[in-house]
Short mmCIF file of C-alpha atoms in Angstrom, two decimals:
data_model
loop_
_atom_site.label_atom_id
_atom_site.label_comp_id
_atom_site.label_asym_id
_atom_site.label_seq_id
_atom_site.Cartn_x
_atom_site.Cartn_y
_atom_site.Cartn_z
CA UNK A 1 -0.07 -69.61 -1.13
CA UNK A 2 -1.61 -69.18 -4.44
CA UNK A 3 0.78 -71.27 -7.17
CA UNK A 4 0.31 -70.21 -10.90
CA UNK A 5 0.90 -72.96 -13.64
CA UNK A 6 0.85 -71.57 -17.41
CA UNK A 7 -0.53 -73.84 -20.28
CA UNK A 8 3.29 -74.50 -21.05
CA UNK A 9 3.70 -76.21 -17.62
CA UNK A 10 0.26 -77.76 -18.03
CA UNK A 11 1.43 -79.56 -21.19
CA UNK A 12 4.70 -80.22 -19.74
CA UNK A 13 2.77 -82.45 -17.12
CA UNK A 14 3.06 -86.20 -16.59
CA UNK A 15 0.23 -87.63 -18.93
CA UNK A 16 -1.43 -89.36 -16.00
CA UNK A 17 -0.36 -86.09 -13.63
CA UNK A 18 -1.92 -83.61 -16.48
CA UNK A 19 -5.50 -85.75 -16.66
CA UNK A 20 -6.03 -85.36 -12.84
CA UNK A 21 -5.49 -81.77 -12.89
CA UNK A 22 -7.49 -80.79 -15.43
CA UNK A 23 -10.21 -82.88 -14.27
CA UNK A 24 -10.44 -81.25 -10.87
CA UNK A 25 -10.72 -78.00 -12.32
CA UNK A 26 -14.22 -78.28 -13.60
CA UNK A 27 -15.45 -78.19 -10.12
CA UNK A 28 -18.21 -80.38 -8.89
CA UNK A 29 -20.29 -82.72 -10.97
CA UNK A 30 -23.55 -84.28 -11.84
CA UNK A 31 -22.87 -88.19 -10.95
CA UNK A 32 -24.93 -90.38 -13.30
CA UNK A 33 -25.26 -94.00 -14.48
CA UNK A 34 -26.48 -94.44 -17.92
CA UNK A 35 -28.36 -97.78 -18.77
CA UNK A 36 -28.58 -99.13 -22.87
CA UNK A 37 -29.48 -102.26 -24.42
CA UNK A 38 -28.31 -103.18 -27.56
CA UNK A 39 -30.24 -104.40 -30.61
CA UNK A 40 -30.60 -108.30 -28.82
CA UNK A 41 -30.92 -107.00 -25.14
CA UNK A 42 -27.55 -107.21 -23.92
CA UNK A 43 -27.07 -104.28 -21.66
CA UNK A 44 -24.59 -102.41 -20.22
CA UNK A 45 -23.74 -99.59 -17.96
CA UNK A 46 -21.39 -96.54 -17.61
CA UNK A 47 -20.39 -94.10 -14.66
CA UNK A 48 -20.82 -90.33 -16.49
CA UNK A 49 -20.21 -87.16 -15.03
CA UNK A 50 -20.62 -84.63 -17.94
CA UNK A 51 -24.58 -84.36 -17.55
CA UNK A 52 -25.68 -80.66 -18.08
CA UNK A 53 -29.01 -79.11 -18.91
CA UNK A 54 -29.67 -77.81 -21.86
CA UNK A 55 -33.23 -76.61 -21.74
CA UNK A 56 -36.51 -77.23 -20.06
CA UNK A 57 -39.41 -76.75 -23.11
CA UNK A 58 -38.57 -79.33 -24.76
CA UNK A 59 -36.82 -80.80 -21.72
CA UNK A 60 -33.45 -81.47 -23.22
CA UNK A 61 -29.85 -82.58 -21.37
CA UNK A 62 -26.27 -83.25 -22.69
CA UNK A 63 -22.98 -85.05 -22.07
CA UNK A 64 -19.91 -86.14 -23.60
CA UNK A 65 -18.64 -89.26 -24.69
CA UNK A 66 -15.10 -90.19 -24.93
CA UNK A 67 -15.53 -93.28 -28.15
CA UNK A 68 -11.96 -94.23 -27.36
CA UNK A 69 -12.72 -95.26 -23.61
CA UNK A 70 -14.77 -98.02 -21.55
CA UNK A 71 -17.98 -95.58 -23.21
CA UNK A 72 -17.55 -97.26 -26.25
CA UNK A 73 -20.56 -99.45 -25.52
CA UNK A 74 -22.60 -97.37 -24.41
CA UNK A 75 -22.26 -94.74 -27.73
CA UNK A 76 -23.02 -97.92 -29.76
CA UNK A 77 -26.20 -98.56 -28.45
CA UNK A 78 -27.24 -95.08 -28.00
CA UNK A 79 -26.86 -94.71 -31.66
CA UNK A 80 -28.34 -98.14 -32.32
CA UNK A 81 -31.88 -98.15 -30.03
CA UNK A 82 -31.68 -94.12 -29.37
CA UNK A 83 -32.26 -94.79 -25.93
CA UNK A 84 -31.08 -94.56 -22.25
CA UNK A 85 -31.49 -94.23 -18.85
CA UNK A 86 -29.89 -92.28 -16.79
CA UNK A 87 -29.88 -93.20 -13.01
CA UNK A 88 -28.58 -90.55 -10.13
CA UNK A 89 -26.17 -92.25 -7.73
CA UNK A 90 -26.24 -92.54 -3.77
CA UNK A 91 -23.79 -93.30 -1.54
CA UNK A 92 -25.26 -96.68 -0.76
CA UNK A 93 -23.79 -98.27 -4.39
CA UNK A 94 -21.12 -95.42 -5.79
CA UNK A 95 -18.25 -98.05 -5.34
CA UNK A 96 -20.84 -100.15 -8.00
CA UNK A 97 -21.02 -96.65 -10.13
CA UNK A 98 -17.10 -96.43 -9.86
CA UNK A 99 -16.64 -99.86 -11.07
CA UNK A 100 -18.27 -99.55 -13.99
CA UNK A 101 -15.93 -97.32 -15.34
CA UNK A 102 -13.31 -100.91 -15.79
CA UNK A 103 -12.89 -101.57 -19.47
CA UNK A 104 -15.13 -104.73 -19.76
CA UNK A 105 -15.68 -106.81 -22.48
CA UNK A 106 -18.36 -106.33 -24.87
CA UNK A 107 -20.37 -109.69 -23.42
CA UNK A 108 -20.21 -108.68 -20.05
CA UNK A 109 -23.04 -106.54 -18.74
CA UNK A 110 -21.80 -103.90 -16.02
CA UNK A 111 -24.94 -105.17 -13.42
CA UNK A 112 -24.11 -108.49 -13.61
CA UNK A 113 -20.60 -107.82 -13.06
CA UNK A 114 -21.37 -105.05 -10.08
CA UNK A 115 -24.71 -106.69 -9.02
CA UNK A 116 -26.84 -103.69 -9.83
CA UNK A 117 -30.17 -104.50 -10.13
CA UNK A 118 -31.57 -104.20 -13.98
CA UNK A 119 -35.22 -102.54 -13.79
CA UNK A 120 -37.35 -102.23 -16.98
CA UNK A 121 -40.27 -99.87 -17.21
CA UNK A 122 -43.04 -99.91 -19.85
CA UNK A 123 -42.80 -98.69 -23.23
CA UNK A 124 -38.97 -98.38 -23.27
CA UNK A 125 -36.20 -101.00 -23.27
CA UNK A 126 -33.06 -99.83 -21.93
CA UNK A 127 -32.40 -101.01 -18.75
CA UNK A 128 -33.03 -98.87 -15.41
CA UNK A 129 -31.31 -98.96 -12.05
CA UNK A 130 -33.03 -100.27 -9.64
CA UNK A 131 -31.00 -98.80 -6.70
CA UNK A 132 -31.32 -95.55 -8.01
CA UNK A 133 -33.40 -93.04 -6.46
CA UNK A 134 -33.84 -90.83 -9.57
CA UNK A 135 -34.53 -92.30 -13.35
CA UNK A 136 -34.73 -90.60 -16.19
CA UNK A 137 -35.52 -92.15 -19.45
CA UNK A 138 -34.56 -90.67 -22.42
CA UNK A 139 -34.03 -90.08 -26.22
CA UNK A 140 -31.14 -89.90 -28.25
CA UNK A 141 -31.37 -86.58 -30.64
CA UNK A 142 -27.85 -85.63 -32.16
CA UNK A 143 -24.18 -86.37 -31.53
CA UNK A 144 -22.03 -83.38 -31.97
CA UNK A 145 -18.34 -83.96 -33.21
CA UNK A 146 -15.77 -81.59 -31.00
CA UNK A 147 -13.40 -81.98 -33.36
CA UNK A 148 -10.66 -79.85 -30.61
CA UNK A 149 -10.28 -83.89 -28.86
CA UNK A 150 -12.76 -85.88 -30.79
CA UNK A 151 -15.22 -86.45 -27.97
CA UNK A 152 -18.36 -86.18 -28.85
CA UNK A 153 -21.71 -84.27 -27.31
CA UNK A 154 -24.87 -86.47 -27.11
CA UNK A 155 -27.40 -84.33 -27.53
CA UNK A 156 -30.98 -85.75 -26.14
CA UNK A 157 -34.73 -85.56 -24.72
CA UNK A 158 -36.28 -86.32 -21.39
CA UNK A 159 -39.12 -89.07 -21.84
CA UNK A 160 -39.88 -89.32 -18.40
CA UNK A 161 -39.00 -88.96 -14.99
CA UNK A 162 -39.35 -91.33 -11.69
CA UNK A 163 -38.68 -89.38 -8.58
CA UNK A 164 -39.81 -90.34 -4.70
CA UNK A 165 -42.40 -87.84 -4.19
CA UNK A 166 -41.32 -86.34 -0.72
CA UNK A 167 -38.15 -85.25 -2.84
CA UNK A 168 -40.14 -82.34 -4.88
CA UNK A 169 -40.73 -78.84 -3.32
CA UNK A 170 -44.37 -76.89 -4.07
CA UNK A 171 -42.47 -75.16 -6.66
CA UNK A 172 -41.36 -77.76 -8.62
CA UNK A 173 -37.42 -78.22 -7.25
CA UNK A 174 -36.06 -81.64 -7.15
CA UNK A 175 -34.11 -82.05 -3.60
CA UNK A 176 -31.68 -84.42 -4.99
CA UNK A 177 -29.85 -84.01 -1.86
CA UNK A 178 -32.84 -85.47 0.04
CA UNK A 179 -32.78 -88.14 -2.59
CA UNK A 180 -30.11 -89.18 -1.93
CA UNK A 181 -28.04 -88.02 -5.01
CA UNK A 182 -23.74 -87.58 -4.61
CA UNK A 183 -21.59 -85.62 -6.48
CA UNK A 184 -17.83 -86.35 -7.45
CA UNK A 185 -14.89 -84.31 -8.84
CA UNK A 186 -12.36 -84.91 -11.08
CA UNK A 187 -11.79 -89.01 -12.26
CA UNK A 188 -12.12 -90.51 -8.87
CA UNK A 189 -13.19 -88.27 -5.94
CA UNK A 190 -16.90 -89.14 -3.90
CA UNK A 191 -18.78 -86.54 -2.27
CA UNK A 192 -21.94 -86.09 -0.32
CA UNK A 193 -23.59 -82.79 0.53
CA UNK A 194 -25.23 -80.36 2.73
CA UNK A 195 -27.48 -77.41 2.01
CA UNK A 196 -26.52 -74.16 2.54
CA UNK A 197 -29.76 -72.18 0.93
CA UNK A 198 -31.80 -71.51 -1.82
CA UNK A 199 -32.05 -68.00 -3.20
CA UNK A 200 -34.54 -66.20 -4.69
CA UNK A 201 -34.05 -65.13 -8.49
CA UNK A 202 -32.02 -62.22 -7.84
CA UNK A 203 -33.19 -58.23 -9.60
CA UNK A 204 -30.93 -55.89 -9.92
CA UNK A 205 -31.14 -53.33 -6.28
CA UNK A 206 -33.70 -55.85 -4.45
CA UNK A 207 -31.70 -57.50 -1.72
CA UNK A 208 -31.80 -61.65 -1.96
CA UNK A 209 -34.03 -63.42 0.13
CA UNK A 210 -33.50 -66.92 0.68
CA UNK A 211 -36.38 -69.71 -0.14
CA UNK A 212 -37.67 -71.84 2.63
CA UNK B 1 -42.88 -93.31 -2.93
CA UNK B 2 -41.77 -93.35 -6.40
CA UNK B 3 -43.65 -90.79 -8.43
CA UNK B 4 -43.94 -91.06 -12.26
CA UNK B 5 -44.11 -88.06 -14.70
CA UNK B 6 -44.51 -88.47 -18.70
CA UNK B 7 -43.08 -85.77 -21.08
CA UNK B 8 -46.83 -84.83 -21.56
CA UNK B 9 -46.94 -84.51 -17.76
CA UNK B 10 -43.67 -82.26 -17.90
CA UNK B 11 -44.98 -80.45 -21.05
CA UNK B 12 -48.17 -79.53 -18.89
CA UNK B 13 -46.66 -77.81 -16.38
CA UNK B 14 -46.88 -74.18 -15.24
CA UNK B 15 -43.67 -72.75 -17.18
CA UNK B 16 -41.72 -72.05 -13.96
CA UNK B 17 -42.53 -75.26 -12.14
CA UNK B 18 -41.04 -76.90 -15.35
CA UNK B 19 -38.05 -75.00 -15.72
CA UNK B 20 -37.41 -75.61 -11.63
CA UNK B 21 -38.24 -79.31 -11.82
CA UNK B 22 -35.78 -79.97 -14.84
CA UNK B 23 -33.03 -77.27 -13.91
CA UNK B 24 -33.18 -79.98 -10.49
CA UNK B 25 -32.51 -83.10 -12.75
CA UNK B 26 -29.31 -82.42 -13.95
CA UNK B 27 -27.82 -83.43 -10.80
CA UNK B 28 -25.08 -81.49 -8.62
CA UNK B 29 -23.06 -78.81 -11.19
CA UNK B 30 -20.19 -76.66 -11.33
CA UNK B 31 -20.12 -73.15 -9.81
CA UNK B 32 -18.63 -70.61 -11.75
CA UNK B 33 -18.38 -66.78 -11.73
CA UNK B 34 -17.20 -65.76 -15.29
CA UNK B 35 -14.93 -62.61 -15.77
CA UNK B 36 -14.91 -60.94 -19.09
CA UNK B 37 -14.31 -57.35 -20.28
CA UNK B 38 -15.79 -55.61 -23.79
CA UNK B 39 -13.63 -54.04 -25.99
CA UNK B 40 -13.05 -50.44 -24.03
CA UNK B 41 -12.58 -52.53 -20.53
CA UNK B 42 -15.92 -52.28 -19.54
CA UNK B 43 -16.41 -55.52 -17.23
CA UNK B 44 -18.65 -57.85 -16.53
CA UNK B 45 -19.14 -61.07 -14.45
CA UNK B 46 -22.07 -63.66 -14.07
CA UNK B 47 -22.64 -66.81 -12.64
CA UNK B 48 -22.51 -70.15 -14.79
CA UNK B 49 -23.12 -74.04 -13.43
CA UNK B 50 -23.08 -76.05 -16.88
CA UNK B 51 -18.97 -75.98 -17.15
CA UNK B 52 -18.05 -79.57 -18.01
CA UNK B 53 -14.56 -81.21 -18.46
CA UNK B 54 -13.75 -81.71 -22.71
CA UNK B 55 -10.04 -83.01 -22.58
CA UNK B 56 -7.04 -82.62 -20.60
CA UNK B 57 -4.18 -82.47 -23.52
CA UNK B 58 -4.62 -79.84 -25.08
CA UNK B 59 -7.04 -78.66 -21.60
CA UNK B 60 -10.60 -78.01 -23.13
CA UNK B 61 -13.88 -77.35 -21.47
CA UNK B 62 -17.09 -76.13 -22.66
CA UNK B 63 -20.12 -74.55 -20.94
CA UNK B 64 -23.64 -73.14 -22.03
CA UNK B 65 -24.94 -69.81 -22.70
CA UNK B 66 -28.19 -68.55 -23.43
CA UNK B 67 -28.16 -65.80 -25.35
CA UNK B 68 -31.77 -64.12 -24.50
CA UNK B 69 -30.72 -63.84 -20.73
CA UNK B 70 -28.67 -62.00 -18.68
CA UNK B 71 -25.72 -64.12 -20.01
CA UNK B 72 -25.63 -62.08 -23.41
CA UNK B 73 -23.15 -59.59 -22.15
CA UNK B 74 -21.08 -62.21 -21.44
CA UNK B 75 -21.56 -64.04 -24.75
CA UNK B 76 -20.89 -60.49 -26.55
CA UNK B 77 -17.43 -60.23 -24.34
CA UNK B 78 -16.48 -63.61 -25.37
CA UNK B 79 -16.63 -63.40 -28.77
CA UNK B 80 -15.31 -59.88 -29.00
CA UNK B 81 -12.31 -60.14 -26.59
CA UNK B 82 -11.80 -64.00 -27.41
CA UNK B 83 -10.62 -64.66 -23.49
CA UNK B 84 -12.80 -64.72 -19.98
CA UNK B 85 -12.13 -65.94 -16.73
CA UNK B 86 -13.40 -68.67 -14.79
CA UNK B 87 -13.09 -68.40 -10.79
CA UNK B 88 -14.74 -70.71 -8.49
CA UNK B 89 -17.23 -70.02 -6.02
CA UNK B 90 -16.58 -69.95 -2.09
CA UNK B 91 -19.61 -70.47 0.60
CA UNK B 92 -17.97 -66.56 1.85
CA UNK B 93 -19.49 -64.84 -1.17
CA UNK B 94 -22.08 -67.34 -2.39
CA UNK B 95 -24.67 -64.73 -2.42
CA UNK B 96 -22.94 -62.15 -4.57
CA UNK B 97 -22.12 -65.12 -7.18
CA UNK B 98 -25.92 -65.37 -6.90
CA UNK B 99 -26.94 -61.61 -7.41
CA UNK B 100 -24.83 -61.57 -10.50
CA UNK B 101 -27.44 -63.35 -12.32
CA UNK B 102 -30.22 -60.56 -11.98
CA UNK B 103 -30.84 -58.42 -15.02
CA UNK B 104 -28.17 -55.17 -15.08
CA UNK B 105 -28.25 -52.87 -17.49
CA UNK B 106 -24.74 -53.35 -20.14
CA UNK B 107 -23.16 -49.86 -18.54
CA UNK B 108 -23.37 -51.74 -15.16
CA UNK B 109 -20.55 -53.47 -13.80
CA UNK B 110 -21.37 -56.81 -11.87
CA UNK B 111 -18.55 -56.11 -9.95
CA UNK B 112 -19.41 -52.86 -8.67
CA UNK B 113 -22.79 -53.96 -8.15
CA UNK B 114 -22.23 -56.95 -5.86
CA UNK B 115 -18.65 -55.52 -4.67
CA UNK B 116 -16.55 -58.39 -5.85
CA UNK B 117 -13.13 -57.61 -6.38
CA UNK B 118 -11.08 -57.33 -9.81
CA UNK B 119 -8.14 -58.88 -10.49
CA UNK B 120 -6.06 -58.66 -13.16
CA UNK B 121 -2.83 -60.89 -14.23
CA UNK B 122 -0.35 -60.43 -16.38
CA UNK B 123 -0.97 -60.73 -20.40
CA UNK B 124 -4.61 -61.00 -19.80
CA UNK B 125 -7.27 -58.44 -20.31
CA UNK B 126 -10.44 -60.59 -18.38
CA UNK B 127 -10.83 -59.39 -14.52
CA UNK B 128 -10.76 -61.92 -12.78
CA UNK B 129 -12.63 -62.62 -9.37
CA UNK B 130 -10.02 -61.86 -6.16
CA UNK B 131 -12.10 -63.46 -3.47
CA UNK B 132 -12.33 -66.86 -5.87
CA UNK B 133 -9.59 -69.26 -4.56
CA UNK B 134 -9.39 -71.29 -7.91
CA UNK B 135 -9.08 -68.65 -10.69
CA UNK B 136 -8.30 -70.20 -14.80
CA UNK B 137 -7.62 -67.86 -17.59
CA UNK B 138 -9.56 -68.99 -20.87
CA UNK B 139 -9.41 -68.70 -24.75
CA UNK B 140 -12.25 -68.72 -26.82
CA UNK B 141 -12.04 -71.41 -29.56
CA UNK B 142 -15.43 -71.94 -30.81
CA UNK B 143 -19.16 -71.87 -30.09
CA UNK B 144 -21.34 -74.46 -31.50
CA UNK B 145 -25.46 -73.62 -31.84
CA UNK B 146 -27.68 -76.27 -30.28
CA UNK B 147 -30.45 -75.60 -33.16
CA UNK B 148 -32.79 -77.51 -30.75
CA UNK B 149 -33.20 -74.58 -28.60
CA UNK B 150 -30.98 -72.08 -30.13
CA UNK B 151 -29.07 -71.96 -26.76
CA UNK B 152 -25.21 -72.42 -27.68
CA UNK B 153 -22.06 -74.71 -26.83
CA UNK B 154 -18.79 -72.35 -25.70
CA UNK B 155 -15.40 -74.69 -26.35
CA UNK B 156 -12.49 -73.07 -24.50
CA UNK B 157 -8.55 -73.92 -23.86
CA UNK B 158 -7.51 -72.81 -20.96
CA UNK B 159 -4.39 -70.70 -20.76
CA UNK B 160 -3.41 -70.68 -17.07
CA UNK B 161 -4.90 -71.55 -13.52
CA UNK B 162 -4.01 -70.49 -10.14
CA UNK B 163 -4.60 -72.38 -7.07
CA UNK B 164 -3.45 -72.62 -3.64
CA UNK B 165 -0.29 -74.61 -3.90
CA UNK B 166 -1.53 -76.83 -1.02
CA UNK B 167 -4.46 -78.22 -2.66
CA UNK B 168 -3.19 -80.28 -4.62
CA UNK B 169 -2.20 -83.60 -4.12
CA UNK B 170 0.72 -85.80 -5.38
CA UNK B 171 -0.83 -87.36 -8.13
CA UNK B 172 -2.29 -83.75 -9.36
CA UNK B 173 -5.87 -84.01 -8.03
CA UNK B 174 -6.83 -80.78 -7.16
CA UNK B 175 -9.12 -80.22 -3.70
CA UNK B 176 -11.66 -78.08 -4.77
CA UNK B 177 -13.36 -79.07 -1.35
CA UNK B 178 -10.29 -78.09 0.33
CA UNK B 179 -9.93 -75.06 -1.67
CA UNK B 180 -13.83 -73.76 -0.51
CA UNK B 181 -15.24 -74.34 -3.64
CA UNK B 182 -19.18 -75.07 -3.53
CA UNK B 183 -21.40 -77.10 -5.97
CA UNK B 184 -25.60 -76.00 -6.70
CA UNK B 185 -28.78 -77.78 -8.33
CA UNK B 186 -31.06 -76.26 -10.38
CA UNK B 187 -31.11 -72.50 -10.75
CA UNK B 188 -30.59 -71.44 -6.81
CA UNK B 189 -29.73 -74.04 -4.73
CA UNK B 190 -26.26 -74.20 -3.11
CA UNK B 191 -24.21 -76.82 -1.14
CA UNK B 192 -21.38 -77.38 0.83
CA UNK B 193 -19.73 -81.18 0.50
CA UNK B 194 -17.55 -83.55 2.50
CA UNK B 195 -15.59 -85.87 0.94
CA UNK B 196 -16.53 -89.34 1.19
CA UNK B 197 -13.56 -91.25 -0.80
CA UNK B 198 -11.26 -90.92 -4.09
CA UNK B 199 -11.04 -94.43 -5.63
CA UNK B 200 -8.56 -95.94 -7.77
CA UNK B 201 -8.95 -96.69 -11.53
CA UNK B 202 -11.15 -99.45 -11.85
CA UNK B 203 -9.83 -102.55 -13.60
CA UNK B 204 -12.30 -105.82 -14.34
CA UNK B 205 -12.13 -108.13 -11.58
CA UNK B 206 -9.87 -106.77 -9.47
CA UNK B 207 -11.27 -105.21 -5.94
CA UNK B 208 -11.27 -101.59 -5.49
CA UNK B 209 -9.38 -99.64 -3.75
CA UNK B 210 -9.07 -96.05 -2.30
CA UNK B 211 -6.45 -93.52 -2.65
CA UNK B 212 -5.53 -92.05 0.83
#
């Protein structure tokens, strides 16, 4: 039975209620830890899951940050070193990605207190993930004020990418299934997957075939 | 085996590998069919994955378009009509979402052509998809240009949802999983899930828990 809720019952929601709902309702999401250092090597790490491609030449990605939440950190020293890493996360440590998401205090690094392992690659100093299966390291561009909430869009550049090899197709798809990557919903919920297909880009009268 | 690829490395490949490999490292996204009509109730719908959660009070969320594809009539609906539709995508019709992203001429109705189903609601003009189980009305607010790559930011409030009444749980989490929704990577691959856990809000050193 289909219910329908208007945005007057929407507002008229418990606080707490309302932010769960809403949440949900963006479907599935990109589950990401992103690594920073600020300006004396103190780093930290946040749980996002707001990741979205914005273009492949130049390769460029988004997200949003919430500067009144545990992200706080994280926005400072992305505007401070503009860098980051951003780490996909597995099964094997997404309590550790969840936990990050407590509001620590600014001296406490988020590996030491989930015991994820801090990896460093050459030529860039935010910290990596060492559990993680896929890394990205990349470059701060813009911040974009949506001044609807007062989140903000962090607008940035892929400097490179560490993948396990077996994990990319002759065609140059990632299987971040294979990988290992999860994907979540809402504030709180975990979720591994399972292929259906892929599909073939699509013309208009040409029936789909699927990729194999 | 970890492989290791350097923007130049990215900037050197073929065109399509590049946009495949970096479409894949987004992680798991959204699936969303978007409804709109132009201003004589012409319709159109086509398939999105970059929808991402802004706020919950007032409920925002934004997605990307890029205006040089088969998204433009979309765009042009948008911005004209000031409301669309957002329904979510079931594994039962998976392949029509897909097909709605191949190149039809404006006169063409995605609908007709992949023989999805309107449905319209009361004091709303967008058709909205019947076979989608999780179906939210939308109001344009603003679009934003991302000068980097002249794609562009859509910010939307969203005016009412529908849902079966028994997904949703106590606390207002709503089970898209439950519901049928599916989740993708990259430009064609789609997945199925299974839930793994919801977990509490995190709090520093306190253990977590899950929510059952």
């Amino acid at each position: 039975m289909q219910k329908h809720f208007s945005l007057n019952d929407i507002l008229n929601f418990e606080p707490r209620y309302r932010a769960t709902f809403i949440n949900s309702l963006g479907g599935f999401k990109s589950l990401a830890l992103i690594g920073t250092a600020n300006q004396i090597g103190q780093t930290n790490l946040a749980v996002f899951n707001s990741l979205f491609h914005l273009g492949a030449n130049p390769p460029l990605f988004g997200f949003i940050v919430r500067p009144d939440s545990a992200e706080r950190h994280t926005l400072h020293n992305i505007i401070s070193t503009q860098e980051f890493s951003v780490n996909h996360v597995s099964e094997s440590f997404y309590k550790k990605a969840h936990q990050t998401s407590a509001r620590y205090e600014n001296q406490i690094s988020e590996f030491d207190a989930t015991a994820l392992t801090e990896e460093y690659k050459k030529g860039f100093k935010a910290p990596f993930v060492k559990e993680s299966n896929l890394q990205i390291a990349a470059q701060f561009l813009r911040k974009v004020e949506v001044v609807e909430n007062g989140t903000l869009l962090i607008i940035a550049k892929i400097k490179f990418v560490s993948v396990a090899e077996n994990c990319i197709a002759t065609d140059g798809y990632v299987d971040i299934e294979k990988a290992g990557s999860i994907t979540c919903v809402g504030l709180d919920s975990y979720h591994r997957t399972e292929k259906i297909a892929r599909l073939a880009y699509a013309k208009p009268n040409v029936p789909l075939t699927e990729i194999t």
